[in-house]
Amino acid sequence: MRDEFLKSFEQIRKNLEYTFKRAFGGGECIIEIQDRNDILNSGIEIIARPPGKKLKNINLLSGGERSMIALSIIFAIFMRKISPFCLLDEVDAALDEANVKRFITLVEDFSKNTQFIIITHNRITAQHGDVFFGVTMQDPGITKVFSFKPDYLEDTIKEGIY
Amino acid sequence: MRDEFLKSFEQIRKNLEYTFKRAFGGGECIIEIQDRNDILNSGIEIIARPPGKKLKNINLLSGGERSMIALSIIFAIFMRKISPFCLLDEVDAALDEANVKRFITLVEDFSKNTQFIIITHNRITAQHGDVFFGVTMQDPGITKVFSFKPDYLEDTIKEGIY
Amino acid sequence: MLKKLLINGFKSFAYKTVIDFSNGINIIVGPNGCGKSNIIDAIRWVLGEQGTKMLRASSGTDVIFGGSDAAPPASYAEVSIIIDNSAKILNVDFDDVVVTRKLFRSGESYFYINKREVRLKDIHNLFFDTGLGKGSYSIIQQGQIDAILSSNPAERRAIFEEAA
Amino acid sequence: MLKKLLINGFKSFAYKTVIDFSNGINIIVGPNGCGKSNIIDAIRWVLGEQGTKMLRASSGTDVIFGGSDAAPPASYAEVSIIIDNSAKILNVDFDDVVVTRKLFRSGESYFYINKREVRLKDIHNLFFDTGLGKGSYSIIQQGQIDAILSSNPAERRAIFEEAA
Ligand SMILES: Nc1ncnc2c1ncn2[C@@H]1O[C@H](COP(=O)(O)OP(=O)(O)OP(=O)(O)O)[C@@H](O)[C@H]1O
Ligand SMILES: Nc1ncnc2c1ncn2[C@@H]1O[C@H](COP(=O)(O)OP(=O)(O)OP(=O)(O)O)[C@@H](O)[C@H]1O
Ligand SMILES: [Mg+2]
Ligand SMILES: [Mg+2]
């Protein structure tokens, strides 16, 4: 139980080196089990150094930096048990344009072997799809779903994204 | 102590009727002190009915609906003690285009008597300013701030918003 | 891969809806509150999710379409998922695996794998250790990013524990 | 209204920065991590905020610029705010009120109102019940929206208590 957790944690740490570099283009991220004597109850500390800056606990970093770190960790965990499909719901909400593009690069990496279903309000993320679905509620409280081609992207879903 | 809390709570509830209508264009929002016998320790329940839908606890509503409800409550509280200035940091992150416009309408209502300083990544919110400041970090780790005119909005801050 | 999703009477899907997903990257867009995250909930539910918090429901039958100004409540919720199993990721002898879950207001509940009636635990076994079962990181919900960053150590731990 | 903000050595503001705000709606934009929320922290700090959680700091001196690849650490942090007081919202006899806060790495701390040295509690008294003191809802930080929606009843309560 405890050994399984440790083994899994080590693997995630190793994967994180790769995903963090892809997400930040440099810098480092360290995850630590705070109390090595009580592994099964210990908290987990996350400290990171975005490129050019100093190493800090993630509580002290910006909203967008925190999102990118969380995504790096999520993808590091995801690498452990590659799933046939991956569903992401508005994970890009706090990201600026440059970070959205790095996030998409990570997704495109994994999409060679994994199908992705991504919900987004972000215009740039939306442009990187292979297929598109619009979800609307013309009749109050009733959902309708329709698929559409990328050339309609700008107009059709203008009300859903910005 | 307990009476002050009750009095303040009642006033917020009254203000909420106004702010919620502005935010949702209809529907209703009810805030309740869960345990009337232990007011100072009781939790506070929030249930809401977006127009056309059924009354539900806010835990069951969508991300954007929850943001709009939180903003309605925040503005309802704000109405109690009108401040000389109001600072909002990326409160529009979960909103679609239609809701961003309603949020801006609420801000413009209050901005007749209150100065607003708004941090945003949202193109539509950004367009509604009277003055604009760009914040950058060209030298690693060092912030620089510059003010610019709206005609530069598209290019100058393209990297910060989408 | 997930080939097809059928949703009927589940949450805001008052009427039968069919979504044909494609390989690669599928993008879902639309205004606030119109049902996008409900699609994710439908997938979780048909894969055997029971947790009301995960499904944004306060009780099991909350997931049945409860009515709106435009339609009366539904009497049951039904979701079917068709998964391409040509790579034999799932331990059954079918190239296409169809999983169906149906719930009536009475609480009566039915589960099917390729039209054969099964129990919930058979659904859990089917997906065990495939990356789609409990503890998989393949479904990242709205707000789950914050759970990792949460200052609550128990919440953050849970994320790492599930992966182990 | 807030007329001017001077930030020097506070968080990522390695060098002296002056921001002239205008009446009406001021928009601040820029990439992730470049210092926008730090401006909000600077305003909170100069208005007398002590809470390390509110300031995203783990100790008082954390707010002093700690250095980066492009500059060495600063020896002090200083923030000044100039508030238009023609409506006499603040209980002092000046049309423009200048509040300054300075903190050295040693922990030595100085406060000034219109160049006269005062104590922290004088800053708190100045802003008490003006909508800018403790418990005001005039500063909504990133993530505070979630606190209202938080399923933690104590967190949600705190928001309503502060307003009372
Ligand atoms: N059982 C139900 N019956 C009817 N409607 C329901 C039911 N359960 C949830 N809903 C409705 O579904 C809506 C939420 O949908 P969902 O969370 O999918 O929105 P969304 O498209 O993800 O929006 P956002 O962009 O804001 O995240 C809510 O308005 C809620 O009232
Ligand atoms: N004392 C300090 N010295 C140097 N840098 C600091 C200090 N305190 C915080 N920072 C840096 O400031 C940055 C965060 O800035 P801030 O939170 O203002 O970003 P932001 O512009 O709001 O970004 P976002 O759009 O992601 O919210 C972090 O990278 C952090 O390392
Ligand atoms: Mg959603
Ligand atoms: Mg920020």
mmCIF file of C-alpha atoms in Angstrom, chain B residues 7-33 44-49 55 58 65-80 106 110, chain D residues 148-149 156 159-160:
data_model
loop_
_atom_site.group_PDB
_atom_site.id
_atom_site.type_symbol
_atom_site.label_atom_id
_atom_site.label_comp_id
_atom_site.label_asym_id
_atom_site.label_seq_id
_atom_site.Cartn_x
_atom_site.Cartn_y
_atom_site.Cartn_z
ATOM 1 C CA LYS B 7 -29.456 42.950 9.758
ATOM 2 C CA SER B 8 -26.568 42.880 7.278
ATOM 3 C CA PHE B 9 -27.774 39.553 5.864
ATOM 4 C CA GLU B 10 -31.282 40.908 5.253
ATOM 5 C CA GLN B 11 -29.888 43.922 3.435
ATOM 6 C CA ILE B 12 -27.676 41.739 1.236
ATOM 7 C CA ARG B 13 -30.679 39.571 0.422
ATOM 8 C CA LYS B 14 -32.633 42.630 -0.670
ATOM 9 C CA ASN B 15 -29.758 43.931 -2.823
ATOM 10 C CA LEU B 16 -29.385 40.479 -4.333
ATOM 11 C CA GLU B 17 -32.855 40.687 -5.880
ATOM 12 C CA TYR B 18 -31.629 43.669 -7.881
ATOM 13 C CA THR B 19 -28.155 42.393 -8.823
ATOM 14 C CA PHE B 20 -29.355 38.903 -9.772
ATOM 15 C CA LYS B 21 -31.989 40.334 -12.142
ATOM 16 C CA ARG B 22 -29.297 42.498 -13.766
ATOM 17 C CA ALA B 23 -26.961 39.500 -14.046
ATOM 18 C CA PHE B 24 -29.461 36.920 -15.341
ATOM 19 C CA GLY B 25 -32.191 39.017 -16.903
ATOM 20 C CA GLY B 26 -34.766 37.074 -14.883
ATOM 21 C CA GLY B 27 -35.080 34.113 -12.522
ATOM 22 C CA GLU B 28 -34.299 34.317 -8.785
ATOM 23 C CA CYS B 29 -31.661 33.618 -6.154
ATOM 24 C CA ILE B 30 -32.327 32.721 -2.517
ATOM 25 C CA ILE B 31 -29.734 32.842 0.257
ATOM 26 C CA GLU B 32 -30.690 31.177 3.563
ATOM 27 C CA ILE B 33 -29.099 30.885 6.983
ATOM 28 C CA ILE B 44 -25.335 29.624 4.348
ATOM 29 C CA GLU B 45 -27.322 27.954 1.602
ATOM 30 C CA ILE B 46 -27.530 29.398 -1.894
ATOM 31 C CA ILE B 47 -30.202 28.157 -4.317
ATOM 32 C CA ALA B 48 -30.976 29.760 -7.653
ATOM 33 C CA ARG B 49 -33.259 29.521 -10.648
ATOM 34 C CA LEU B 55 -34.681 26.058 -8.669
ATOM 35 C CA ILE B 58 -25.778 26.190 -6.698
ATOM 36 C CA GLU B 65 -23.900 30.185 -13.825
ATOM 37 C CA ARG B 66 -22.043 29.839 -10.517
ATOM 38 C CA SER B 67 -19.699 32.706 -11.413
ATOM 39 C CA MET B 68 -22.621 34.985 -12.274
ATOM 40 C CA ILE B 69 -24.353 34.080 -8.994
ATOM 41 C CA ALA B 70 -21.174 34.773 -7.013
ATOM 42 C CA LEU B 71 -20.806 38.131 -8.786
ATOM 43 C CA SER B 72 -24.447 38.980 -8.003
ATOM 44 C CA ILE B 73 -23.783 38.242 -4.321
ATOM 45 C CA ILE B 74 -20.521 40.193 -4.334
ATOM 46 C CA PHE B 75 -22.205 43.213 -5.895
ATOM 47 C CA ALA B 76 -25.111 42.836 -3.428
ATOM 48 C CA ILE B 77 -22.591 42.968 -0.546
ATOM 49 C CA PHE B 78 -20.755 45.824 -2.253
ATOM 50 C CA MET B 79 -23.985 47.855 -2.388
ATOM 51 C CA ARG B 80 -24.049 47.834 1.397
ATOM 52 C CA LEU B 106 -23.332 45.690 -13.783
ATOM 53 C CA PHE B 110 -21.757 51.060 -10.364
ATOM 54 C CA ILE D 148 -18.283 32.294 -2.134
ATOM 55 C CA LEU D 149 -19.215 29.136 -3.980
ATOM 56 C CA ARG D 156 -18.644 30.837 2.577
ATOM 57 C CA ILE D 159 -17.606 36.267 3.195
ATOM 58 C CA PHE D 160 -20.979 37.211 4.726
#
